[in-house]
Amino acid sequence: MKIKGPILALALLFAGVTVASAQDANLGTWKLNEAKSRIAKGATKNHTVVYESAGDLDTTKVIVDGTAADGSATHNEWTGKFNGLYYAVAGDPISDMRMYSRINDRTLSITGKKDGKVTLKGTITISRNGSSRTVSTSVLNAQGRWVRNTAVYDKQ
């Protein structure tokens, strides 16, 4: 009868892990809804964003594909945790480090740095029904001015 305790503890731990991973509304593939978005002229359009689990339960990989102002394809990847620490980003011309912080179950804060200088800041909010996400950002452009963008994505 002593075995019931450890088995119950493992069952509860597994159930908690399953619920925690199932509750991350960010996971999945998101496609840009240009009709609902307000993207500044000359800004990169991120057409597809994929959030997927990477390794342990707290690590997420973000893959972004889009189009630059000149029409060329863009691709960048970030792997890290939503814990307020900076992790390297590959392929992004405006940032080499990116940080996500979880504000609540549906909202993330994002900050990007290039050569130690903040070049991107914003929030990512998932709709209550989980079918869309709104990314509101300010990006430092080549002229040194902050440009605001609001991109709306539909879950695929």
CSV table of N, CA and C in Angstrom, one decimal:
chain,number,residue,atom,x,y,z
A,1,MET,N,0.8,-1.2,0.0
A,1,MET,CA,0.0,0.0,0.0
A,1,MET,C,0.8,1.3,0.0
A,2,LYS,N,2.1,1.2,0.3
A,2,LYS,CA,3.0,2.3,0.3
A,2,LYS,C,3.3,2.8,-1.1
A,3,ILE,N,3.0,2.0,-2.1
A,3,ILE,CA,3.3,2.4,-3.5
A,3,ILE,C,2.3,3.4,-4.0
A,4,LYS,N,1.1,3.5,-3.4
A,4,LYS,CA,0.1,4.4,-3.9
A,4,LYS,C,0.5,5.9,-3.9
A,5,GLY,N,1.2,6.3,-2.8
A,5,GLY,CA,1.7,7.7,-2.7
A,5,GLY,C,2.6,8.1,-3.9
A,6,PRO,N,3.7,7.4,-4.2
A,6,PRO,CA,4.5,7.8,-5.3
A,6,PRO,C,3.8,7.7,-6.6
A,7,ILE,N,2.9,6.7,-6.8
A,7,ILE,CA,2.2,6.7,-8.1
A,7,ILE,C,1.2,7.8,-8.2
A,8,LEU,N,0.5,8.2,-7.1
A,8,LEU,CA,-0.4,9.3,-7.2
A,8,LEU,C,0.4,10.6,-7.4
A,9,ALA,N,1.5,10.7,-6.8
A,9,ALA,CA,2.4,11.9,-7.0
A,9,ALA,C,2.8,12.1,-8.5
A,10,LEU,N,3.2,10.9,-9.1
A,10,LEU,CA,3.6,11.0,-10.5
A,10,LEU,C,2.4,11.3,-11.4
A,11,ALA,N,1.3,10.7,-11.1
A,11,ALA,CA,0.1,11.0,-11.9
A,11,ALA,C,-0.3,12.5,-11.8
A,12,LEU,N,-0.2,13.0,-10.6
A,12,LEU,CA,-0.6,14.5,-10.5
A,12,LEU,C,0.5,15.3,-11.2
A,13,LEU,N,1.7,15.0,-11.1
A,13,LEU,CA,2.8,15.7,-11.8
A,13,LEU,C,2.5,15.6,-13.3
A,14,PHE,N,2.3,14.5,-13.9
A,14,PHE,CA,2.0,14.3,-15.3
A,14,PHE,C,0.8,15.1,-15.7
A,15,ALA,N,-0.3,15.1,-14.9
A,15,ALA,CA,-1.5,15.8,-15.2
A,15,ALA,C,-1.2,17.3,-15.2
A,16,GLY,N,-0.4,17.8,-14.3
A,16,GLY,CA,0.0,19.2,-14.2
A,16,GLY,C,0.8,19.6,-15.4
A,17,VAL,N,1.7,18.8,-15.9
A,17,VAL,CA,2.5,19.1,-17.0
A,17,VAL,C,1.7,19.1,-18.3
A,18,THR,N,0.8,18.2,-18.4
A,18,THR,CA,-0.1,18.2,-19.6
A,18,THR,C,-1.0,19.4,-19.6
A,19,VAL,N,-1.6,19.8,-18.5
A,19,VAL,CA,-2.4,21.0,-18.5
A,19,VAL,C,-1.6,22.2,-18.8
A,20,ALA,N,-0.4,22.4,-18.2
A,20,ALA,CA,0.5,23.5,-18.4
A,20,ALA,C,0.8,23.7,-19.9
A,21,SER,N,1.2,22.6,-20.5
A,21,SER,CA,1.6,22.7,-21.9
A,21,SER,C,0.4,23.0,-22.8
A,22,ALA,N,-0.8,22.4,-22.5
A,22,ALA,CA,-2.0,22.6,-23.3
A,22,ALA,C,-2.5,24.0,-23.2
A,23,GLN,N,-2.1,24.7,-22.1
A,23,GLN,CA,-2.7,26.1,-21.9
A,23,GLN,C,-1.9,27.2,-22.6
A,24,ASP,N,-0.8,26.9,-23.2
A,24,ASP,CA,0.0,27.9,-23.9
A,24,ASP,C,-0.7,28.2,-25.2
A,25,ALA,N,-1.4,29.3,-25.2
A,25,ALA,CA,-2.2,29.7,-26.4
A,25,ALA,C,-1.3,30.2,-27.5
A,26,ASN,N,0.0,30.4,-27.3
A,26,ASN,CA,0.8,30.9,-28.3
A,26,ASN,C,1.2,29.9,-29.3
A,27,LEU,N,1.3,28.6,-28.9
A,27,LEU,CA,1.7,27.5,-29.7
A,27,LEU,C,0.8,27.3,-31.0
A,28,GLY,N,1.5,27.1,-32.1
A,28,GLY,CA,0.8,26.9,-33.3
A,28,GLY,C,1.3,27.7,-34.4
A,29,THR,N,0.6,27.7,-35.6
A,29,THR,CA,1.0,28.5,-36.8
A,29,THR,C,0.0,29.6,-36.9
A,30,TRP,N,0.6,30.8,-37.1
A,30,TRP,CA,-0.2,32.0,-37.2
A,30,TRP,C,0.0,32.7,-38.6
A,31,LYS,N,-1.0,33.1,-39.3
A,31,LYS,CA,-0.9,33.7,-40.6
A,31,LYS,C,-1.4,35.1,-40.5
A,32,LEU,N,-0.6,36.0,-41.1
A,32,LEU,CA,-0.9,37.5,-41.1
A,32,LEU,C,-2.2,37.7,-41.8
A,33,ASN,N,-3.1,38.5,-41.2
A,33,ASN,CA,-4.3,39.0,-41.8
A,33,ASN,C,-4.1,40.4,-42.1
A,34,GLU,N,-3.7,40.7,-43.4
A,34,GLU,CA,-3.3,42.0,-43.8
A,34,GLU,C,-4.5,43.0,-43.7
A,35,ALA,N,-5.7,42.5,-44.0
A,35,ALA,CA,-6.8,43.4,-44.0
A,35,ALA,C,-7.1,44.0,-42.6
A,36,LYS,N,-6.7,43.3,-41.5
A,36,LYS,CA,-7.0,43.8,-40.2
A,36,LYS,C,-5.7,44.4,-39.6
A,37,SER,N,-4.6,44.4,-40.3
A,37,SER,CA,-3.3,44.9,-39.8
A,37,SER,C,-3.0,46.3,-40.2
A,38,ARG,N,-2.2,47.0,-39.5
A,38,ARG,CA,-1.7,48.4,-39.8
A,38,ARG,C,-0.2,48.3,-39.8
A,39,ILE,N,0.4,48.1,-40.9
A,39,ILE,CA,1.8,48.0,-41.0
A,39,ILE,C,2.4,49.2,-41.8
A,40,ALA,N,3.4,49.8,-41.2
A,40,ALA,CA,3.9,51.1,-41.8
A,40,ALA,C,4.6,50.8,-43.1
A,41,LYS,N,4.5,51.7,-44.0
A,41,LYS,CA,5.1,51.6,-45.3
A,41,LYS,C,6.6,51.4,-45.1
A,42,GLY,N,7.1,50.4,-45.9
A,42,GLY,CA,8.5,50.1,-45.8
A,42,GLY,C,8.9,49.1,-44.7
A,43,ALA,N,7.9,48.7,-43.9
A,43,ALA,CA,8.2,47.8,-42.8
A,43,ALA,C,8.1,46.3,-43.3
A,44,THR,N,8.9,45.4,-42.7
A,44,THR,CA,8.8,44.0,-43.0
A,44,THR,C,7.5,43.5,-42.6
A,45,LYS,N,6.9,42.6,-43.5
A,45,LYS,CA,5.6,41.9,-43.2
A,45,LYS,C,6.0,40.5,-42.8
A,46,ASN,N,5.7,40.1,-41.6
A,46,ASN,CA,5.9,38.7,-41.2
A,46,ASN,C,4.6,37.9,-41.5
A,47,HIS,N,4.6,37.2,-42.6
A,47,HIS,CA,3.4,36.5,-43.1
A,47,HIS,C,3.0,35.3,-42.3
A,48,THR,N,4.0,34.5,-41.8
A,48,THR,CA,3.8,33.3,-41.1
A,48,THR,C,4.7,33.3,-39.8
A,49,VAL,N,4.1,33.0,-38.7
A,49,VAL,CA,4.8,32.9,-37.4
A,49,VAL,C,4.4,31.5,-36.8
A,50,VAL,N,5.4,30.7,-36.5
A,50,VAL,CA,5.2,29.4,-35.9
A,50,VAL,C,5.8,29.4,-34.5
A,51,TYR,N,5.0,29.1,-33.5
A,51,TYR,CA,5.5,28.8,-32.1
A,51,TYR,C,5.4,27.3,-31.9
A,52,GLU,N,6.5,26.7,-31.5
A,52,GLU,CA,6.5,25.3,-31.2
A,52,GLU,C,7.3,25.0,-30.0
A,53,SER,N,7.0,23.9,-29.3
A,53,SER,CA,7.8,23.5,-28.1
A,53,SER,C,9.1,23.0,-28.6
A,54,ALA,N,10.2,23.3,-27.8
A,54,ALA,CA,11.5,22.9,-28.2
A,54,ALA,C,12.2,22.4,-27.0
A,55,GLY,N,12.5,21.1,-26.9
A,55,GLY,CA,13.2,20.5,-25.8
A,55,GLY,C,12.3,20.4,-24.6
A,56,ASP,N,12.6,21.1,-23.5
A,56,ASP,CA,11.8,21.0,-22.3
A,56,ASP,C,10.5,21.8,-22.4
A,57,LEU,N,9.7,21.6,-21.4
A,57,LEU,CA,8.4,22.2,-21.4
A,57,LEU,C,8.4,23.8,-21.5
A,58,ASP,N,9.4,24.4,-20.9
A,58,ASP,CA,9.5,25.8,-20.9
A,58,ASP,C,10.1,26.5,-22.1
A,59,THR,N,10.7,25.7,-23.0
A,59,THR,CA,11.4,26.3,-24.1
A,59,THR,C,10.6,26.3,-25.3
A,60,THR,N,10.6,27.4,-26.0
A,60,THR,CA,9.8,27.6,-27.2
A,60,THR,C,10.7,28.0,-28.4
A,61,LYS,N,10.4,27.5,-29.6
A,61,LYS,CA,11.0,28.0,-30.8
A,61,LYS,C,10.0,28.8,-31.6
A,62,VAL,N,10.5,30.0,-32.0
A,62,VAL,CA,9.6,30.9,-32.8
A,62,VAL,C,10.3,31.0,-34.2
A,63,ILE,N,9.5,30.7,-35.3
A,63,ILE,CA,10.0,30.7,-36.6
A,63,ILE,C,9.2,31.8,-37.4
A,64,VAL,N,9.8,32.8,-38.0
A,64,VAL,CA,9.1,33.8,-38.6
A,64,VAL,C,9.6,33.9,-40.1
A,65,ASP,N,8.6,33.9,-41.0
A,65,ASP,CA,8.8,34.1,-42.4
A,65,ASP,C,8.0,35.2,-43.0
A,66,GLY,N,8.6,36.1,-43.8
A,66,GLY,CA,7.9,37.2,-44.3
A,66,GLY,C,8.6,37.8,-45.5
A,67,THR,N,8.3,39.1,-45.8
A,67,THR,CA,8.8,39.8,-46.9
A,67,THR,C,9.3,41.2,-46.5
A,68,ALA,N,10.5,41.5,-46.9
A,68,ALA,CA,11.1,42.8,-46.6
A,68,ALA,C,10.5,43.9,-47.5
A,69,ALA,N,10.8,45.1,-47.2
A,69,ALA,CA,10.2,46.2,-48.0
A,69,ALA,C,10.6,46.1,-49.5
A,70,ASP,N,11.8,45.5,-49.8
A,70,ASP,CA,12.3,45.4,-51.2
A,70,ASP,C,11.7,44.2,-51.9
A,71,GLY,N,10.8,43.4,-51.2
A,71,GLY,CA,10.2,42.2,-51.8
A,71,GLY,C,11.0,41.0,-51.5
A,72,SER,N,12.2,41.0,-50.9
A,72,SER,CA,12.9,39.8,-50.7
A,72,SER,C,12.4,39.1,-49.5
A,73,ALA,N,12.6,37.7,-49.5
A,73,ALA,CA,12.1,36.9,-48.4
A,73,ALA,C,12.9,37.1,-47.2
A,74,THR,N,12.2,37.0,-46.0
A,74,THR,CA,12.9,37.1,-44.7
A,74,THR,C,12.6,35.8,-43.9
A,75,HIS,N,13.5,35.4,-43.1
A,75,HIS,CA,13.4,34.3,-42.2
A,75,HIS,C,14.2,34.5,-41.0
A,76,ASN,N,13.6,34.3,-39.8
A,76,ASN,CA,14.4,34.4,-38.6
A,76,ASN,C,13.9,33.4,-37.6
A,77,GLU,N,14.7,33.0,-36.7
A,77,GLU,CA,14.4,32.0,-35.7
A,77,GLU,C,14.9,32.4,-34.3
A,78,TRP,N,14.1,32.1,-33.3
A,78,TRP,CA,14.5,32.3,-31.9
A,78,TRP,C,14.1,31.1,-31.1
A,79,THR,N,15.0,30.7,-30.2
A,79,THR,CA,14.6,29.6,-29.3
A,79,THR,C,15.0,30.1,-27.9
A,80,GLY,N,14.0,30.0,-27.0
A,80,GLY,CA,14.3,30.4,-25.6
A,80,GLY,C,13.1,30.2,-24.7
A,81,LYS,N,13.1,30.9,-23.6
A,81,LYS,CA,12.0,30.8,-22.6
A,81,LYS,C,11.3,32.2,-22.5
A,82,PHE,N,10.1,32.2,-22.1
A,82,PHE,CA,9.3,33.4,-21.9
A,82,PHE,C,9.6,33.9,-20.5
A,83,ASN,N,10.8,34.2,-20.1
A,83,ASN,CA,11.2,34.4,-18.8
A,83,ASN,C,11.9,35.8,-18.5
A,84,GLY,N,11.8,36.7,-19.5
A,84,GLY,CA,12.4,38.0,-19.4
A,84,GLY,C,13.9,38.0,-19.6
A,85,LEU,N,14.5,37.0,-20.1
A,85,LEU,CA,16.0,36.9,-20.4
A,85,LEU,C,16.1,37.0,-21.9
A,86,TYR,N,17.3,37.5,-22.3
A,86,TYR,CA,17.5,37.6,-23.8
A,86,TYR,C,18.2,36.3,-24.3
A,87,TYR,N,17.7,35.9,-25.4
A,87,TYR,CA,18.3,34.7,-26.1
A,87,TYR,C,18.6,35.2,-27.6
A,88,ALA,N,19.5,34.5,-28.2
A,88,ALA,CA,20.0,34.9,-29.5
A,88,ALA,C,18.9,34.6,-30.5
A,89,VAL,N,18.8,35.5,-31.5
A,89,VAL,CA,17.9,35.3,-32.7
A,89,VAL,C,18.7,35.3,-33.9
A,90,ALA,N,18.4,34.4,-34.8
A,90,ALA,CA,19.2,34.3,-36.1
A,90,ALA,C,18.4,34.7,-37.3
A,91,GLY,N,19.0,35.5,-38.1
A,91,GLY,CA,18.3,35.9,-39.4
A,91,GLY,C,17.5,37.2,-39.3
A,92,ASP,N,17.5,37.9,-38.2
A,92,ASP,CA,16.6,39.1,-38.1
A,92,ASP,C,17.5,40.3,-38.3
A,93,PRO,N,17.3,41.1,-39.3
A,93,PRO,CA,18.2,42.3,-39.5
A,93,PRO,C,18.1,43.4,-38.4
A,94,ILE,N,17.0,43.4,-37.7
A,94,ILE,CA,16.8,44.4,-36.7
A,94,ILE,C,17.2,44.0,-35.3
A,95,SER,N,17.4,42.7,-35.0
A,95,SER,CA,17.8,42.3,-33.7
A,95,SER,C,18.6,41.0,-33.7
A,96,ASP,N,19.6,41.0,-32.8
A,96,ASP,CA,20.4,39.7,-32.6
A,96,ASP,C,20.1,39.0,-31.3
A,97,MET,N,19.3,39.7,-30.5
A,97,MET,CA,18.9,39.1,-29.2
A,97,MET,C,17.4,39.5,-29.0
A,98,ARG,N,16.6,38.6,-28.4
A,98,ARG,CA,15.2,38.8,-28.2
A,98,ARG,C,14.8,38.3,-26.9
A,99,MET,N,13.9,39.0,-26.2
A,99,MET,CA,13.4,38.6,-24.9
A,99,MET,C,11.9,38.6,-25.0
A,100,TYR,N,11.3,37.6,-24.4
A,100,TYR,CA,9.8,37.5,-24.2
A,100,TYR,C,9.6,37.4,-22.7
A,101,SER,N,8.6,38.1,-22.2
A,101,SER,CA,8.1,38.0,-20.8
A,101,SER,C,6.6,37.7,-20.9
A,102,ARG,N,6.2,36.7,-20.0
A,102,ARG,CA,4.8,36.4,-20.0
A,102,ARG,C,4.1,37.4,-19.0
A,103,ILE,N,3.2,38.2,-19.6
A,103,ILE,CA,2.4,39.1,-18.7
A,103,ILE,C,1.2,38.4,-18.1
A,104,ASN,N,0.5,37.6,-18.9
A,104,ASN,CA,-0.5,36.7,-18.4
A,104,ASN,C,-0.7,35.6,-19.3
A,105,ASP,N,-1.7,34.7,-19.2
A,105,ASP,CA,-1.9,33.6,-20.0
A,105,ASP,C,-2.1,33.9,-21.5
A,106,ARG,N,-2.5,35.1,-21.8
A,106,ARG,CA,-2.8,35.5,-23.2
A,106,ARG,C,-1.9,36.6,-23.8
A,107,THR,N,-1.0,37.1,-22.9
A,107,THR,CA,-0.2,38.3,-23.4
A,107,THR,C,1.3,38.1,-23.1
A,108,LEU,N,2.1,38.4,-24.1
A,108,LEU,CA,3.6,38.4,-23.9
A,108,LEU,C,4.1,39.8,-24.2
A,109,SER,N,5.2,40.1,-23.6
A,109,SER,CA,5.9,41.4,-23.9
A,109,SER,C,7.1,40.9,-24.7
A,110,ILE,N,7.5,41.7,-25.7
A,110,ILE,CA,8.7,41.3,-26.5
A,110,ILE,C,9.6,42.6,-26.6
A,111,THR,N,10.9,42.3,-26.5
A,111,THR,CA,11.9,43.3,-26.7
A,111,THR,C,13.1,42.7,-27.5
A,112,GLY,N,13.5,43.5,-28.5
A,112,GLY,CA,14.7,43.0,-29.3
A,112,GLY,C,15.8,44.0,-29.2
A,113,LYS,N,17.0,43.5,-29.3
A,113,LYS,CA,18.2,44.3,-29.3
A,113,LYS,C,19.1,44.0,-30.4
A,114,LYS,N,19.8,45.0,-30.9
A,114,LYS,CA,20.8,44.8,-32.0
A,114,LYS,C,22.1,45.5,-31.5
A,115,ASP,N,23.1,44.8,-31.3
A,115,ASP,CA,24.4,45.3,-30.8
A,115,ASP,C,24.2,46.0,-29.5
A,116,GLY,N,23.3,45.4,-28.6
A,116,GLY,CA,23.1,45.9,-27.3
A,116,GLY,C,22.1,47.1,-27.2
A,117,LYS,N,21.6,47.6,-28.3
A,117,LYS,CA,20.6,48.7,-28.3
A,117,LYS,C,19.2,48.2,-28.6
A,118,VAL,N,18.3,48.6,-27.8
A,118,VAL,CA,16.9,48.2,-28.0
A,118,VAL,C,16.4,48.7,-29.4
A,119,THR,N,15.9,47.8,-30.2
A,119,THR,CA,15.4,48.2,-31.6
A,119,THR,C,14.0,47.7,-31.8
A,120,LEU,N,13.4,47.0,-30.8
A,120,LEU,CA,12.0,46.5,-31.0
A,120,LEU,C,11.4,46.4,-29.6
A,121,LYS,N,10.2,46.8,-29.4
A,121,LYS,CA,9.5,46.6,-28.2
A,121,LYS,C,8.0,46.5,-28.5
A,122,GLY,N,7.3,45.6,-27.8
A,122,GLY,CA,5.9,45.5,-28.0
A,122,GLY,C,5.2,44.4,-27.2
A,123,THR,N,3.9,44.2,-27.6
A,123,THR,CA,3.1,43.2,-26.9
A,123,THR,C,2.5,42.2,-27.9
A,124,ILE,N,2.2,41.0,-27.5
A,124,ILE,CA,1.6,40.0,-28.3
A,124,ILE,C,0.4,39.5,-27.5
A,125,THR,N,-0.8,39.7,-28.0
A,125,THR,CA,-2.0,39.3,-27.2
A,125,THR,C,-2.9,38.3,-28.0
A,126,ILE,N,-3.2,37.2,-27.4
A,126,ILE,CA,-4.0,36.2,-28.0
A,126,ILE,C,-5.5,36.5,-27.7
A,127,SER,N,-6.4,36.4,-28.6
A,127,SER,CA,-7.8,36.7,-28.4
A,127,SER,C,-8.3,35.7,-27.4
A,128,ARG,N,-9.4,36.0,-26.7
A,128,ARG,CA,-10.0,35.1,-25.7
A,128,ARG,C,-10.4,33.7,-26.3
A,129,ASN,N,-10.8,33.7,-27.5
A,129,ASN,CA,-11.2,32.4,-28.1
A,129,ASN,C,-10.0,31.7,-28.7
A,130,GLY,N,-8.8,32.3,-28.7
A,130,GLY,CA,-7.6,31.7,-29.2
A,130,GLY,C,-7.4,31.6,-30.7
A,131,SER,N,-8.3,32.3,-31.5
A,131,SER,CA,-8.3,32.2,-32.9
A,131,SER,C,-7.5,33.2,-33.6
A,132,SER,N,-7.1,34.3,-32.9
A,132,SER,CA,-6.3,35.3,-33.5
A,132,SER,C,-5.3,35.9,-32.4
A,133,ARG,N,-4.3,36.6,-32.9
A,133,ARG,CA,-3.3,37.3,-32.1
A,133,ARG,C,-3.0,38.6,-32.7
A,134,THR,N,-2.8,39.6,-31.8
A,134,THR,CA,-2.5,40.9,-32.2
A,134,THR,C,-1.1,41.3,-31.7
A,135,VAL,N,-0.2,41.7,-32.6
A,135,VAL,CA,1.2,42.0,-32.3
A,135,VAL,C,1.3,43.5,-32.5
A,136,SER,N,1.5,44.3,-31.4
A,136,SER,CA,1.6,45.7,-31.4
A,136,SER,C,3.1,46.0,-31.1
A,137,THR,N,3.8,46.6,-32.1
A,137,THR,CA,5.2,46.8,-31.9
A,137,THR,C,5.6,48.3,-32.2
A,138,SER,N,6.7,48.7,-31.7
A,138,SER,CA,7.5,49.9,-32.1
A,138,SER,C,8.8,49.4,-32.5
A,139,VAL,N,9.2,49.8,-33.7
A,139,VAL,CA,10.5,49.3,-34.3
A,139,VAL,C,11.4,50.5,-34.6
A,140,LEU,N,12.6,50.5,-34.3
A,140,LEU,CA,13.5,51.6,-34.6
A,140,LEU,C,14.0,51.4,-36.1
A,141,ASN,N,13.6,52.4,-36.9
A,141,ASN,CA,13.9,52.3,-38.3
A,141,ASN,C,15.3,52.8,-38.6
A,142,ALA,N,15.7,52.7,-39.9
A,142,ALA,CA,17.1,53.1,-40.3
A,142,ALA,C,17.4,54.5,-40.1
A,143,GLN,N,16.3,55.4,-40.0
A,143,GLN,CA,16.5,56.8,-39.8
A,143,GLN,C,16.5,57.1,-38.3
A,144,GLY,N,16.5,56.1,-37.4
A,144,GLY,CA,16.5,56.3,-36.0
A,144,GLY,C,15.2,56.7,-35.4
A,145,ARG,N,14.1,56.5,-36.1
A,145,ARG,CA,12.8,56.9,-35.6
A,145,ARG,C,12.0,55.6,-35.2
A,146,TRP,N,11.2,55.7,-34.2
A,146,TRP,CA,10.3,54.6,-33.8
A,146,TRP,C,9.1,54.6,-34.7
A,147,VAL,N,8.8,53.4,-35.3
A,147,VAL,CA,7.7,53.2,-36.1
A,147,VAL,C,6.7,52.2,-35.5
A,148,ARG,N,5.5,52.5,-35.4
A,148,ARG,CA,4.5,51.6,-34.8
A,148,ARG,C,3.8,50.8,-35.8
A,149,ASN,N,3.6,49.5,-35.5
A,149,ASN,CA,2.9,48.5,-36.4
A,149,ASN,C,1.9,47.7,-35.5
A,150,THR,N,0.8,47.4,-36.1
A,150,THR,CA,-0.1,46.5,-35.5
A,150,THR,C,-0.4,45.4,-36.5
A,151,ALA,N,0.0,44.2,-36.2
A,151,ALA,CA,-0.2,43.0,-37.1
A,151,ALA,C,-1.2,42.1,-36.4
A,152,VAL,N,-2.2,41.6,-37.2
A,152,VAL,CA,-3.2,40.7,-36.7
A,152,VAL,C,-3.0,39.4,-37.4
A,153,TYR,N,-2.9,38.3,-36.7
A,153,TYR,CA,-2.7,37.0,-37.2
A,153,TYR,C,-3.9,36.0,-36.9
A,154,ASP,N,-4.2,35.2,-37.8
A,154,ASP,CA,-5.2,34.1,-37.6
A,154,ASP,C,-4.5,32.8,-37.4
A,155,LYS,N,-5.0,32.1,-36.4
A,155,LYS,CA,-4.5,30.7,-36.1
A,155,LYS,C,-4.9,29.8,-37.2
A,156,GLN,N,-3.9,29.0,-37.7
A,156,GLN,CA,-4.1,28.0,-38.7
A,156,GLN,C,-4.5,26.7,-38.2
